[in-house]
JSON list of C-alpha atoms in Angstrom, two decimals:
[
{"chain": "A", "resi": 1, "resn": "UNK", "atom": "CA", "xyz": [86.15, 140.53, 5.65]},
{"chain": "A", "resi": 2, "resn": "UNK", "atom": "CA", "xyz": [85.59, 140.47, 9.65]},
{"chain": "A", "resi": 3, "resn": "UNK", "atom": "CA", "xyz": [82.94, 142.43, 10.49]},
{"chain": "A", "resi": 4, "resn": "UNK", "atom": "CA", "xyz": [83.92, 141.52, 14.57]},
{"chain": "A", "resi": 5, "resn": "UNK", "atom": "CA", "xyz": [87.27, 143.86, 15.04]},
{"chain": "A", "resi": 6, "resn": "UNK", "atom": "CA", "xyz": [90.10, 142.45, 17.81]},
{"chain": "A", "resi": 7, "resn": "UNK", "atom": "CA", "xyz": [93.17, 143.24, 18.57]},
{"chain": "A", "resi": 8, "resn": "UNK", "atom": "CA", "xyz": [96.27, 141.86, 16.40]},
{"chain": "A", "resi": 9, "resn": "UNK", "atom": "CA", "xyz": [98.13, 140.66, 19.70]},
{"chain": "A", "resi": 10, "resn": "UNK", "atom": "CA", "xyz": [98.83, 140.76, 23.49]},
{"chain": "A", "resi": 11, "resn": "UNK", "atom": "CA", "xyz": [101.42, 139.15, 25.44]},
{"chain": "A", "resi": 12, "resn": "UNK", "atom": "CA", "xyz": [101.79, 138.57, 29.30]},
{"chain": "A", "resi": 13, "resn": "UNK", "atom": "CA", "xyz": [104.25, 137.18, 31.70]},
{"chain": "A", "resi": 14, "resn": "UNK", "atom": "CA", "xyz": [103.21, 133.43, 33.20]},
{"chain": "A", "resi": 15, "resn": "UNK", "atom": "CA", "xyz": [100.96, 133.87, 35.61]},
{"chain": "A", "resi": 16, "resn": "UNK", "atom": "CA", "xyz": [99.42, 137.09, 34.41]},
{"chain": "A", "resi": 17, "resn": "UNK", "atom": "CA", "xyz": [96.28, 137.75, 33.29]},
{"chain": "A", "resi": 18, "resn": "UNK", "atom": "CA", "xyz": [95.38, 139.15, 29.74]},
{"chain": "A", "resi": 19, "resn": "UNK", "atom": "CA", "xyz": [92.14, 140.52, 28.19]},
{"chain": "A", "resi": 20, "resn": "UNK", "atom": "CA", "xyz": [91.07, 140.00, 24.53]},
{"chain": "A", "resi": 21, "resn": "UNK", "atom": "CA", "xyz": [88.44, 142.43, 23.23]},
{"chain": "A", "resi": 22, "resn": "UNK", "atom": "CA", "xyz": [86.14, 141.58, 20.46]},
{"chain": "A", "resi": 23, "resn": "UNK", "atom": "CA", "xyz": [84.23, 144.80, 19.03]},
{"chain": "A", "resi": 24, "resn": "UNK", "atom": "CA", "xyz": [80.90, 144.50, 16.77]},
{"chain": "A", "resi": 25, "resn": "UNK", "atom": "CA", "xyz": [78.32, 146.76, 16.02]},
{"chain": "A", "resi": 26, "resn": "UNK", "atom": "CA", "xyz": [74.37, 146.76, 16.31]},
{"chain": "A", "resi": 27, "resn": "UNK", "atom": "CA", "xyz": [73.65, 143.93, 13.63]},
{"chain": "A", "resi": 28, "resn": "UNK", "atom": "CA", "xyz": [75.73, 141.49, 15.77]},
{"chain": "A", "resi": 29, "resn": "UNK", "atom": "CA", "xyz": [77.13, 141.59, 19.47]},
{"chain": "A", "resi": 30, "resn": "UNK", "atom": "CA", "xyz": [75.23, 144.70, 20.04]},
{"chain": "A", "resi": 31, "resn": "UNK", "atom": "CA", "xyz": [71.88, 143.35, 18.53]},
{"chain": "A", "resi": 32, "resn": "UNK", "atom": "CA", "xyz": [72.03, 140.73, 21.62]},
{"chain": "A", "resi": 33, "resn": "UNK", "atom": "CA", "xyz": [73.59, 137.75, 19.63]},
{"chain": "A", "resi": 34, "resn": "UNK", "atom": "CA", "xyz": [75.81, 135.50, 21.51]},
{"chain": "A", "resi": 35, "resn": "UNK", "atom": "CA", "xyz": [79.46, 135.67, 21.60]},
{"chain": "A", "resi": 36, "resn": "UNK", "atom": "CA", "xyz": [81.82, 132.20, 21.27]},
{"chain": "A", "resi": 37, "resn": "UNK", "atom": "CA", "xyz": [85.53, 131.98, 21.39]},
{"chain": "A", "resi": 38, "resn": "UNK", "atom": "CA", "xyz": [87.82, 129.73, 20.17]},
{"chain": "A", "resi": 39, "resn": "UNK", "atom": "CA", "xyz": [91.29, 128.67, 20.18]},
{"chain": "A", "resi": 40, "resn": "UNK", "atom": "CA", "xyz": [93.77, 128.06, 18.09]},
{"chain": "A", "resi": 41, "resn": "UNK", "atom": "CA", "xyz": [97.24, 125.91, 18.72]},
{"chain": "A", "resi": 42, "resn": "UNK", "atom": "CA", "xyz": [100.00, 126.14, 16.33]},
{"chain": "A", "resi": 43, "resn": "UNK", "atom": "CA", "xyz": [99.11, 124.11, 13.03]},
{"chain": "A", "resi": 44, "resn": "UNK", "atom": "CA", "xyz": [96.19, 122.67, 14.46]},
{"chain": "A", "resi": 45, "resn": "UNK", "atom": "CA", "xyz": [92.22, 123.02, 13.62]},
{"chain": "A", "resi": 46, "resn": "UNK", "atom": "CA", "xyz": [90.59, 126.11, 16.52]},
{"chain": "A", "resi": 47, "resn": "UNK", "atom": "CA", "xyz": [88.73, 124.55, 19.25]},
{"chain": "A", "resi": 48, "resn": "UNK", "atom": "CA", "xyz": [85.81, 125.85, 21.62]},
{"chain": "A", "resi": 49, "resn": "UNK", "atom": "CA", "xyz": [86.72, 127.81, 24.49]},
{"chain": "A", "resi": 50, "resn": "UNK", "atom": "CA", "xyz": [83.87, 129.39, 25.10]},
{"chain": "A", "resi": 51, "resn": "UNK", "atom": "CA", "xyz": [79.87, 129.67, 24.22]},
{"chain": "A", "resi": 52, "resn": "UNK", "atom": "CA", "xyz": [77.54, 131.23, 24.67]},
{"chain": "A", "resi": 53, "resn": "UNK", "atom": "CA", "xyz": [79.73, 134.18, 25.93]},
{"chain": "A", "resi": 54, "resn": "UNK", "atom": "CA", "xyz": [80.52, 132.67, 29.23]},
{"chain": "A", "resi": 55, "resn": "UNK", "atom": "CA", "xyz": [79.82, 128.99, 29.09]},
{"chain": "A", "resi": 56, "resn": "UNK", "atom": "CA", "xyz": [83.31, 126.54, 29.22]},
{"chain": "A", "resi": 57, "resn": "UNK", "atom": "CA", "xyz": [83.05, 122.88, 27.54]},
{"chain": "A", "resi": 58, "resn": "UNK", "atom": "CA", "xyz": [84.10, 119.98, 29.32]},
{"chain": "A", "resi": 59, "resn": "UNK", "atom": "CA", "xyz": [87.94, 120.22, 29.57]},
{"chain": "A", "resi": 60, "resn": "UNK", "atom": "CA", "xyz": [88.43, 123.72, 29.57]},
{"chain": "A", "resi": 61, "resn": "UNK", "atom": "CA", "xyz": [90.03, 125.23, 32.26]},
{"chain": "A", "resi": 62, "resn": "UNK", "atom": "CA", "xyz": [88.27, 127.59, 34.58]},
{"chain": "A", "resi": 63, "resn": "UNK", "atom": "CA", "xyz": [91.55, 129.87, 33.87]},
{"chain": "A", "resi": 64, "resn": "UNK", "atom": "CA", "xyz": [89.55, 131.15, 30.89]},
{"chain": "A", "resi": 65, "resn": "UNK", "atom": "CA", "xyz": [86.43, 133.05, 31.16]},
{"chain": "A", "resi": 66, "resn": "UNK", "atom": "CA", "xyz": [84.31, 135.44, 28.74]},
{"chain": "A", "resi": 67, "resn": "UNK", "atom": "CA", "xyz": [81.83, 138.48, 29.35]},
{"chain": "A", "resi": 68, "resn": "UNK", "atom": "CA", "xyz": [80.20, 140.62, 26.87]},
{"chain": "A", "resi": 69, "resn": "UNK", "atom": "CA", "xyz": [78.60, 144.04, 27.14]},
{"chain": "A", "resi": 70, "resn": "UNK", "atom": "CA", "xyz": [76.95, 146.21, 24.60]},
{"chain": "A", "resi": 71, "resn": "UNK", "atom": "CA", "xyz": [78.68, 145.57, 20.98]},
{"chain": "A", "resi": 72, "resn": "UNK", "atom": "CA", "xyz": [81.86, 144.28, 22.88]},
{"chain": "A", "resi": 73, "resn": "UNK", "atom": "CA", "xyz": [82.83, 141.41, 24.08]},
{"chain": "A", "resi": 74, "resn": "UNK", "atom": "CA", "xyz": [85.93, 140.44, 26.24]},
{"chain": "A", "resi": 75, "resn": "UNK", "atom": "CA", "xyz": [87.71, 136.78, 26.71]},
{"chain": "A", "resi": 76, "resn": "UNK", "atom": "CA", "xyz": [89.59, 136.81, 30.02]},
{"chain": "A", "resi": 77, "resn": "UNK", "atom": "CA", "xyz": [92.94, 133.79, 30.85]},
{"chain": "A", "resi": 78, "resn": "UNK", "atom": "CA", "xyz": [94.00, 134.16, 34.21]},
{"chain": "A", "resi": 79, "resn": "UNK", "atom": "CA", "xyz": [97.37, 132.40, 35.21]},
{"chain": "A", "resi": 80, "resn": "UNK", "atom": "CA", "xyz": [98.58, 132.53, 32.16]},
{"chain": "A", "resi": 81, "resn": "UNK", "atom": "CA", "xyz": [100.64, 129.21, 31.25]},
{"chain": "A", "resi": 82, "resn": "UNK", "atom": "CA", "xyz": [102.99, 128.84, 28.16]},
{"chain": "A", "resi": 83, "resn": "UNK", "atom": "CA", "xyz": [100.39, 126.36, 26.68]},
{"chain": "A", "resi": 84, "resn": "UNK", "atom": "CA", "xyz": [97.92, 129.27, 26.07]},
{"chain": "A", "resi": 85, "resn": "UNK", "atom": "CA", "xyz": [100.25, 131.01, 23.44]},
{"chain": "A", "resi": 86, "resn": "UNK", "atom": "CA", "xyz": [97.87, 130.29, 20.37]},
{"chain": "A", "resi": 87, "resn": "UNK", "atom": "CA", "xyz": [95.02, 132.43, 18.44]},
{"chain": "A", "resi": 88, "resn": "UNK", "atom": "CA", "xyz": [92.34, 133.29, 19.57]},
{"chain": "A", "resi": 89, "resn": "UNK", "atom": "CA", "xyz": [88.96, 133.80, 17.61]},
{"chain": "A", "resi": 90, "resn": "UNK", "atom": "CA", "xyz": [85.64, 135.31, 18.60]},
{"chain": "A", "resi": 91, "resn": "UNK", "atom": "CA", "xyz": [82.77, 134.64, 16.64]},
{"chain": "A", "resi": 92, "resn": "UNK", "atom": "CA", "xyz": [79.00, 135.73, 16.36]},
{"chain": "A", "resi": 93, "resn": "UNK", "atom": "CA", "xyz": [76.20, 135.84, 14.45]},
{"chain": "A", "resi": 94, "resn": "UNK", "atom": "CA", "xyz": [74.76, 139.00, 12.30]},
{"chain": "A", "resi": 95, "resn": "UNK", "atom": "CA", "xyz": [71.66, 139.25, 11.54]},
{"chain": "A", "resi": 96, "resn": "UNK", "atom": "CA", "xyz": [72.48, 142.09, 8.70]},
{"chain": "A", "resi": 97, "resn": "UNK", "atom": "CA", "xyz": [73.89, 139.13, 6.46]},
{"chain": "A", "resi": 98, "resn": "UNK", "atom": "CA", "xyz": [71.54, 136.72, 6.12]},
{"chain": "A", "resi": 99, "resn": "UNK", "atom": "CA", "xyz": [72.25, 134.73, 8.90]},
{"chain": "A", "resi": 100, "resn": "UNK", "atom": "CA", "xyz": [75.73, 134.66, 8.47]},
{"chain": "A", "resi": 101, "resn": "UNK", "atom": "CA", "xyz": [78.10, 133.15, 11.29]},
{"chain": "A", "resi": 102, "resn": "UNK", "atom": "CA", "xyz": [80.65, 136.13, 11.40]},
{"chain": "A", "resi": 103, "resn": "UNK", "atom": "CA", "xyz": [84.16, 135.96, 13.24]},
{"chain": "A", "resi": 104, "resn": "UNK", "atom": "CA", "xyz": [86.84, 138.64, 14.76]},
{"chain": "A", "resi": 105, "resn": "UNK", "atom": "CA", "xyz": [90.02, 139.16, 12.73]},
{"chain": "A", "resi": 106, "resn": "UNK", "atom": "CA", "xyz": [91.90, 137.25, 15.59]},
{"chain": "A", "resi": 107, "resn": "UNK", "atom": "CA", "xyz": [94.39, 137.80, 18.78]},
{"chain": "A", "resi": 108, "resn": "UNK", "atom": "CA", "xyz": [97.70, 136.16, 19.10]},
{"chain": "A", "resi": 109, "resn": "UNK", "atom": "CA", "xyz": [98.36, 135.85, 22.40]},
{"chain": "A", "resi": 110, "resn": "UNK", "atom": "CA", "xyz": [102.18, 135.54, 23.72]},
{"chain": "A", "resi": 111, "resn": "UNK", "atom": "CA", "xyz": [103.71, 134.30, 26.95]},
{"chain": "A", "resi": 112, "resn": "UNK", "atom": "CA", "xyz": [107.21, 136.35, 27.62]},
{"chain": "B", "resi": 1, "resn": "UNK", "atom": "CA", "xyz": [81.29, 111.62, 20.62]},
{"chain": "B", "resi": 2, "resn": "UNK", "atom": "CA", "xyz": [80.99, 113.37, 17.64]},
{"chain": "B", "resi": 3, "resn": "UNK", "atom": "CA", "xyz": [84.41, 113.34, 15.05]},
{"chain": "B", "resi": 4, "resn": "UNK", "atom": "CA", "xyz": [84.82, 114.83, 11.98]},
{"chain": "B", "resi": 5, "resn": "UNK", "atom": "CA", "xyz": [87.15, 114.68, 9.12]},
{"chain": "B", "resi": 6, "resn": "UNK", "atom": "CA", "xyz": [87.83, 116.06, 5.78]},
{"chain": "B", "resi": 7, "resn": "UNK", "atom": "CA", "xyz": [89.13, 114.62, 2.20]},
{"chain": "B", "resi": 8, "resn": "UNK", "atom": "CA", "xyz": [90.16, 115.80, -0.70]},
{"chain": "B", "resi": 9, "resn": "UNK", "atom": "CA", "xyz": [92.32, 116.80, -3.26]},
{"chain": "B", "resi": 10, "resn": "UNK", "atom": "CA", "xyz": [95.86, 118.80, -1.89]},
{"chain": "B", "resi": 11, "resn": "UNK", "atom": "CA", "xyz": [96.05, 120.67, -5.41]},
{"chain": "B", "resi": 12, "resn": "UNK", "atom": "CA", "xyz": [93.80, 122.06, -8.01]},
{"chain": "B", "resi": 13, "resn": "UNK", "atom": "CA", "xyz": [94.52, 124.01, -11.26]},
{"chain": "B", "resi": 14, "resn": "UNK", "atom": "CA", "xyz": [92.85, 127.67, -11.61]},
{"chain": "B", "resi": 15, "resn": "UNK", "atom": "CA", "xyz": [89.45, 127.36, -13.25]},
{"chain": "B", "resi": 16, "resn": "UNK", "atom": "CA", "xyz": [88.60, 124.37, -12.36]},
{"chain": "B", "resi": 17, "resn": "UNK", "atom": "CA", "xyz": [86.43, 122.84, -9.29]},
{"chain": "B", "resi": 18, "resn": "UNK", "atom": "CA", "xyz": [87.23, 122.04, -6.32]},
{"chain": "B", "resi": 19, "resn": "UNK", "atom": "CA", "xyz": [85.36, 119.36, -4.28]},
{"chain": "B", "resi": 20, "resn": "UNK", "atom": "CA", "xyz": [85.81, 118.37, -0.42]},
{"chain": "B", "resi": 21, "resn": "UNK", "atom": "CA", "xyz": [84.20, 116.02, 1.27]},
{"chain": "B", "resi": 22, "resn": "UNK", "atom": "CA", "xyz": [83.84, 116.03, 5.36]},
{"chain": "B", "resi": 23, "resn": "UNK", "atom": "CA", "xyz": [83.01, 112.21, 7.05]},
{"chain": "B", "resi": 24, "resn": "UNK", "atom": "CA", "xyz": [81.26, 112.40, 10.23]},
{"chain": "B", "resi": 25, "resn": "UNK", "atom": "CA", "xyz": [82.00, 109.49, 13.07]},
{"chain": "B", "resi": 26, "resn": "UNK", "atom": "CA", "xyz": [80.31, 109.13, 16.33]},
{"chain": "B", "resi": 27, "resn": "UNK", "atom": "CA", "xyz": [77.06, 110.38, 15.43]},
{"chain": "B", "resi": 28, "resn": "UNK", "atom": "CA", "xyz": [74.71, 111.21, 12.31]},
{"chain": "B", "resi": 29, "resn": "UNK", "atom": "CA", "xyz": [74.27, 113.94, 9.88]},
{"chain": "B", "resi": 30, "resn": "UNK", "atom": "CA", "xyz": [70.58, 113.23, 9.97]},
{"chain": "B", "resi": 31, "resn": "UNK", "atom": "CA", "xyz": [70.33, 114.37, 13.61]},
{"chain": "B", "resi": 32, "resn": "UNK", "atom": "CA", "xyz": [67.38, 117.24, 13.25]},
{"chain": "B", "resi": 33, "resn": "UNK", "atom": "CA", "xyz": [69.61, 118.96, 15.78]},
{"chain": "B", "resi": 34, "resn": "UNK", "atom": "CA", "xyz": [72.80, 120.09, 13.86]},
{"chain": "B", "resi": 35, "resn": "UNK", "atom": "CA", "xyz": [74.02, 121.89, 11.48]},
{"chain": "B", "resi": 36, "resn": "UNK", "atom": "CA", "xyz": [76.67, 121.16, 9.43]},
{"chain": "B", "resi": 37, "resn": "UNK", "atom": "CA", "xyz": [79.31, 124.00, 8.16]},
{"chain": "B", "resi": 38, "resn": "UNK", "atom": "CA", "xyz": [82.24, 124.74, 6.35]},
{"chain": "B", "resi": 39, "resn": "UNK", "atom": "CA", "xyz": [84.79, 127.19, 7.01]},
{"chain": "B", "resi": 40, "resn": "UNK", "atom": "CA", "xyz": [87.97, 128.24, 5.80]},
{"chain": "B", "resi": 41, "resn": "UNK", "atom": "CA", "xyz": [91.65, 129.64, 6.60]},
{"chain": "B", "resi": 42, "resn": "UNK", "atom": "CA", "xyz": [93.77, 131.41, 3.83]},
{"chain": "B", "resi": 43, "resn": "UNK", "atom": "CA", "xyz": [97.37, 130.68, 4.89]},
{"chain": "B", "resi": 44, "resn": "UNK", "atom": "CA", "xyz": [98.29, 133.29, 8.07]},
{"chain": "B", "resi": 45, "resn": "UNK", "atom": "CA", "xyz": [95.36, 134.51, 7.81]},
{"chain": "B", "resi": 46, "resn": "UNK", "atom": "CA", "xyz": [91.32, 134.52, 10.04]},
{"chain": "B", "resi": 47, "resn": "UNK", "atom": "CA", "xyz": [89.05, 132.26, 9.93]},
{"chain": "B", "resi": 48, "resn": "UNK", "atom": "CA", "xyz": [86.00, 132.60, 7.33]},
{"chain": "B", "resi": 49, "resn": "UNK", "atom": "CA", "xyz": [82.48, 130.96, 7.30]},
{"chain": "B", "resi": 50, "resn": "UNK", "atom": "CA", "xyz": [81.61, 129.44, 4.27]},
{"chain": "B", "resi": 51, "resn": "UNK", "atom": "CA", "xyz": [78.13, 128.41, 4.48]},
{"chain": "B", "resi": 52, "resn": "UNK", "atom": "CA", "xyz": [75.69, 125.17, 6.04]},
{"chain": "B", "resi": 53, "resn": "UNK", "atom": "CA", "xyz": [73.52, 122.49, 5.20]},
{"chain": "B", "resi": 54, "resn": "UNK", "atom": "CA", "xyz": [70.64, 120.97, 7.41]},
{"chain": "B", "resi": 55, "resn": "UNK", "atom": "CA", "xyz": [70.28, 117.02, 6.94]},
{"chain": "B", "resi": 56, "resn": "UNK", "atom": "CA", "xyz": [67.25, 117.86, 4.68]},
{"chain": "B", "resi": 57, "resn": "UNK", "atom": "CA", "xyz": [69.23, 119.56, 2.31]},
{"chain": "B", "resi": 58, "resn": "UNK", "atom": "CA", "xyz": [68.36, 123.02, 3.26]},
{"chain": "B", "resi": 59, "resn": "UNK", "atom": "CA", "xyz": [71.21, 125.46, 2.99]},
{"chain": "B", "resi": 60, "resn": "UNK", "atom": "CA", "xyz": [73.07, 129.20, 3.72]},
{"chain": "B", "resi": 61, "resn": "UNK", "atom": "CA", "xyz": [75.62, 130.64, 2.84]},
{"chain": "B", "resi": 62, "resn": "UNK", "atom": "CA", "xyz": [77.95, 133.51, 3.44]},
{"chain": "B", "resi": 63, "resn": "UNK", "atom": "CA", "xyz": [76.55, 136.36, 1.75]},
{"chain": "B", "resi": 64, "resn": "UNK", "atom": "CA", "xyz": [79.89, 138.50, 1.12]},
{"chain": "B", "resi": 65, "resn": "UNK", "atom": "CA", "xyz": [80.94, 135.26, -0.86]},
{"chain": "B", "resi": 66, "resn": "UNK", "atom": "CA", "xyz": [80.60, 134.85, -4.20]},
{"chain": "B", "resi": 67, "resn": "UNK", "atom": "CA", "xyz": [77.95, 132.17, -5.79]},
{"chain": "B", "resi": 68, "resn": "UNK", "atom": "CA", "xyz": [80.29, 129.65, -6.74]},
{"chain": "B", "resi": 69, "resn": "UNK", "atom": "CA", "xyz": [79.94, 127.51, -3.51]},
{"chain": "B", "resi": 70, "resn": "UNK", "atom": "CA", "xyz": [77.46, 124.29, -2.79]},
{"chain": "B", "resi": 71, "resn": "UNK", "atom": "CA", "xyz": [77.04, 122.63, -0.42]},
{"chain": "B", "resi": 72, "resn": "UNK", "atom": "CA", "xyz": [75.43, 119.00, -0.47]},
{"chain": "B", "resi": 73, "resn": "UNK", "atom": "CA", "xyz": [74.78, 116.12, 2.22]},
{"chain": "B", "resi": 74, "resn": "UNK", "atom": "CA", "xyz": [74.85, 111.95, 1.32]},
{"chain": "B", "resi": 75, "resn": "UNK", "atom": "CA", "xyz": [73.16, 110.77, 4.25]},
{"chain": "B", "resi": 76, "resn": "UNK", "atom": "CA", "xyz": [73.59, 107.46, 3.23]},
{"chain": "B", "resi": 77, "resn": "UNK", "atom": "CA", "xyz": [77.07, 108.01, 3.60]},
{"chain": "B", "resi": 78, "resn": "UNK", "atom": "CA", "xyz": [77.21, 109.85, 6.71]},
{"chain": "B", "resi": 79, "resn": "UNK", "atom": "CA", "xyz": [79.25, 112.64, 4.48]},
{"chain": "B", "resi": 80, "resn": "UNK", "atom": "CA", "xyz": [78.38, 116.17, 3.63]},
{"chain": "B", "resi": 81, "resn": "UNK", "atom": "CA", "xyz": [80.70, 118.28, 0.94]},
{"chain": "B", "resi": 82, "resn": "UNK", "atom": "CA", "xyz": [81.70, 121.47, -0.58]},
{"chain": "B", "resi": 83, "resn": "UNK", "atom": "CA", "xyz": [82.30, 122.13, -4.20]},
{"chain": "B", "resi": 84, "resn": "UNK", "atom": "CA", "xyz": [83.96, 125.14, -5.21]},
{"chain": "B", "resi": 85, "resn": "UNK", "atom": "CA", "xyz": [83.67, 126.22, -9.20]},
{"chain": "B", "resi": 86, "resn": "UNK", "atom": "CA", "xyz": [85.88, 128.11, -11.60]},
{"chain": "B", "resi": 87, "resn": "UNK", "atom": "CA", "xyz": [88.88, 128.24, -8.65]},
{"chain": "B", "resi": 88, "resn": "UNK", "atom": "CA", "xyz": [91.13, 130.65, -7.93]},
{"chain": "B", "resi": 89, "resn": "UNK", "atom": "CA", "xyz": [94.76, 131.45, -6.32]},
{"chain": "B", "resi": 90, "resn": "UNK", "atom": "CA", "xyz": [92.31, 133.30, -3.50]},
{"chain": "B", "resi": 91, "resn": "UNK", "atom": "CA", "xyz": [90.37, 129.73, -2.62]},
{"chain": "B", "resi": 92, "resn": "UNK", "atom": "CA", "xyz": [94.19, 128.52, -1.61]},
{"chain": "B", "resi": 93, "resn": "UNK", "atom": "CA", "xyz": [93.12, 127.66, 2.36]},
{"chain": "B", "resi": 94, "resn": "UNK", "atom": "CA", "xyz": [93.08, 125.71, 4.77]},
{"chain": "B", "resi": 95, "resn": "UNK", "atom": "CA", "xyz": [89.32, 124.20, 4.67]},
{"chain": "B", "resi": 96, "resn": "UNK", "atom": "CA", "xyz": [87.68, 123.11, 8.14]},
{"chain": "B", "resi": 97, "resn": "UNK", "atom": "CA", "xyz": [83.69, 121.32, 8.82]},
{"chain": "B", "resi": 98, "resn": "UNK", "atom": "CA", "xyz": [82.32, 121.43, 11.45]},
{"chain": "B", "resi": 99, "resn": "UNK", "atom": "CA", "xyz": [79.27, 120.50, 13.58]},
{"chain": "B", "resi": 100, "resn": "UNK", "atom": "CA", "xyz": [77.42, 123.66, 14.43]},
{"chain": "B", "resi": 101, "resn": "UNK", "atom": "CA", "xyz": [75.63, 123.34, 18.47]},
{"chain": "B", "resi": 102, "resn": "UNK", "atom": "CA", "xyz": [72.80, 125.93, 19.46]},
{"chain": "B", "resi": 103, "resn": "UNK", "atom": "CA", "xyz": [71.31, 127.95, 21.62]},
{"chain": "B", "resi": 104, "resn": "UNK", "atom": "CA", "xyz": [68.29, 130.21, 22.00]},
{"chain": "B", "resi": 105, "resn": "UNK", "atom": "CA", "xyz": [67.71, 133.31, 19.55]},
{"chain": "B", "resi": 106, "resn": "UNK", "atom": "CA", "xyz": [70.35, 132.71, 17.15]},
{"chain": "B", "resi": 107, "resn": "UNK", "atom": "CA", "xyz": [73.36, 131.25, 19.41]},
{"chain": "B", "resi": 108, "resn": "UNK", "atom": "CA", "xyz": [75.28, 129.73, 17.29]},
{"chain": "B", "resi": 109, "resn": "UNK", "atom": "CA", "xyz": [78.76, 128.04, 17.65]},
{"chain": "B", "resi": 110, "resn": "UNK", "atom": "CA", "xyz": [81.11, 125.36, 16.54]},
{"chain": "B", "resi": 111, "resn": "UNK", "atom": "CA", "xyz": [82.19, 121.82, 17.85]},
{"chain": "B", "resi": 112, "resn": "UNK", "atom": "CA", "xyz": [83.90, 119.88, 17.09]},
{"chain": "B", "resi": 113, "resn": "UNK", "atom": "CA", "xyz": [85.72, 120.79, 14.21]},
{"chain": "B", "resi": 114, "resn": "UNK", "atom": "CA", "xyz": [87.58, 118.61, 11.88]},
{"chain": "B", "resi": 115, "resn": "UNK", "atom": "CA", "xyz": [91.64, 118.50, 11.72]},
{"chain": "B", "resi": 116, "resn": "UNK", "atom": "CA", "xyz": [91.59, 120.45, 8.30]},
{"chain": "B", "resi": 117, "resn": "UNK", "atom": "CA", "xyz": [92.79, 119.85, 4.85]},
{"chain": "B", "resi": 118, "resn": "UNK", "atom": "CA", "xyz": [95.02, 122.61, 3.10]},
{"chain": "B", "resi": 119, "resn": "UNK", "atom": "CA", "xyz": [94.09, 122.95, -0.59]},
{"chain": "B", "resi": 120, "resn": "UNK", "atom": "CA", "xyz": [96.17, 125.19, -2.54]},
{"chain": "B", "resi": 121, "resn": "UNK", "atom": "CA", "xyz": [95.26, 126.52, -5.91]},
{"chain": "B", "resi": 122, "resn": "UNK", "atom": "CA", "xyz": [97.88, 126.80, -8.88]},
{"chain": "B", "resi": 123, "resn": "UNK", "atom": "CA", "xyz": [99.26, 125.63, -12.17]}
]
């Protein structure tokens, strides 16, 4: 079960720039917990994108950027490129289950 | 830096247990810094947290699972592993570790992860 609701899928045209949501609730996003995002290539393991809701690890691109507000939680990739057609996972922590590490159900993301 | 990677069996009969084991590289699970989780992917499907284990031995684990998960640490080895009992077709995933990195006040996140290993579950 995901207790951190996104959207199935979005697509944009290269070059655009597309929104992810990431919805929780007072025991999680909304309680002030952090928000992370990762990504997730084609048959390969996810990888950080983002921490601490707006924070970028070496290597990522400044194309991809995160905000959070309230129980929501947005991921942001500007200039979208072909490369970033992949999952994409948010993930939190709630404190209603015993410190569990909780993630979103997951966006595909497609370039047209 | 830090790598991670995990071993195991591909196949396991219903009923029985399954155990993984994850090898870290490039820096130690006895680092009072980390955490060290597992999660897991059924087939097209999200991505599930399975529960952690501090280098002491202390441990969590996802509430909404059922009891049938440990979690253990050799650090001797450098190695920390998940045993599953009493399998079923519904433990068929794609399991990940991972090194868990922190902030303040309950920021929590994961890097690196390791490749994966797909176990599948049937007779």
């Amino acid at each position: 079960q995901s207790v951190l609701t996104q959207p199935p899928s979005v697509s944009g045209a290269p070059g655009q720039r597309v929104t992810i949501s990431c919805t929780g609730s007072s025991s999680n996003i909304g309680a002030g917990y952090d928000v992370h995002w990762y990504q997730q290539l084609p048959g390969t393991a996810p990888r950080l994108l983002i921490y601490g809701n707006n924070n970028r690890p070496s290597g990522v691109p400044d194309r991809f950027s995160g905000s959070k507000s309230g129980t929501s939680a947005s991921l942001a990739i500007t200039g979208l490129q072909a490369e970033d057609e992949a999952d994409y996972y948010c993930q939190s922590y709630d404190s209603s289950l015993s410190g569990s590490r909780v993630f979103g159900t997951g966006t595909k993301v497609t370039v047209l | 830096q830090v790598q991670l990677q995990e071993s195991g069996p591909g196949l396991v009969k219903p009923s029985e247990t399954l155990s993984l084991t994850c090898t870290v590289s490039g820096g130690s699970v006895s680092s009072g810094s980390y955490y060290w989780s597992w999660i897991r992917q059924p087939p097209g499907k999200g991505l599930e947290w399975i529960g952690y284990i501090y280098y002491s031995g202390i441990t969590n684990y996802n509430p909404s699972l059922k009891s049938l998960f440990t979690i253990s640490v050799d650090t001797s080895k450098n190695q920390f592993s998940l045993k599953i009992n009493s399998v079923t077709a519904a433990d068929t995933a794609v399991y990940y570790c991972a090194k868990e990195g922190r902030g303040g006040g309950g920021s929590v996140w994961f890097d690196p992860w390791g490749q994966g290993t797909l176990v599948t579950v049937s007779s």
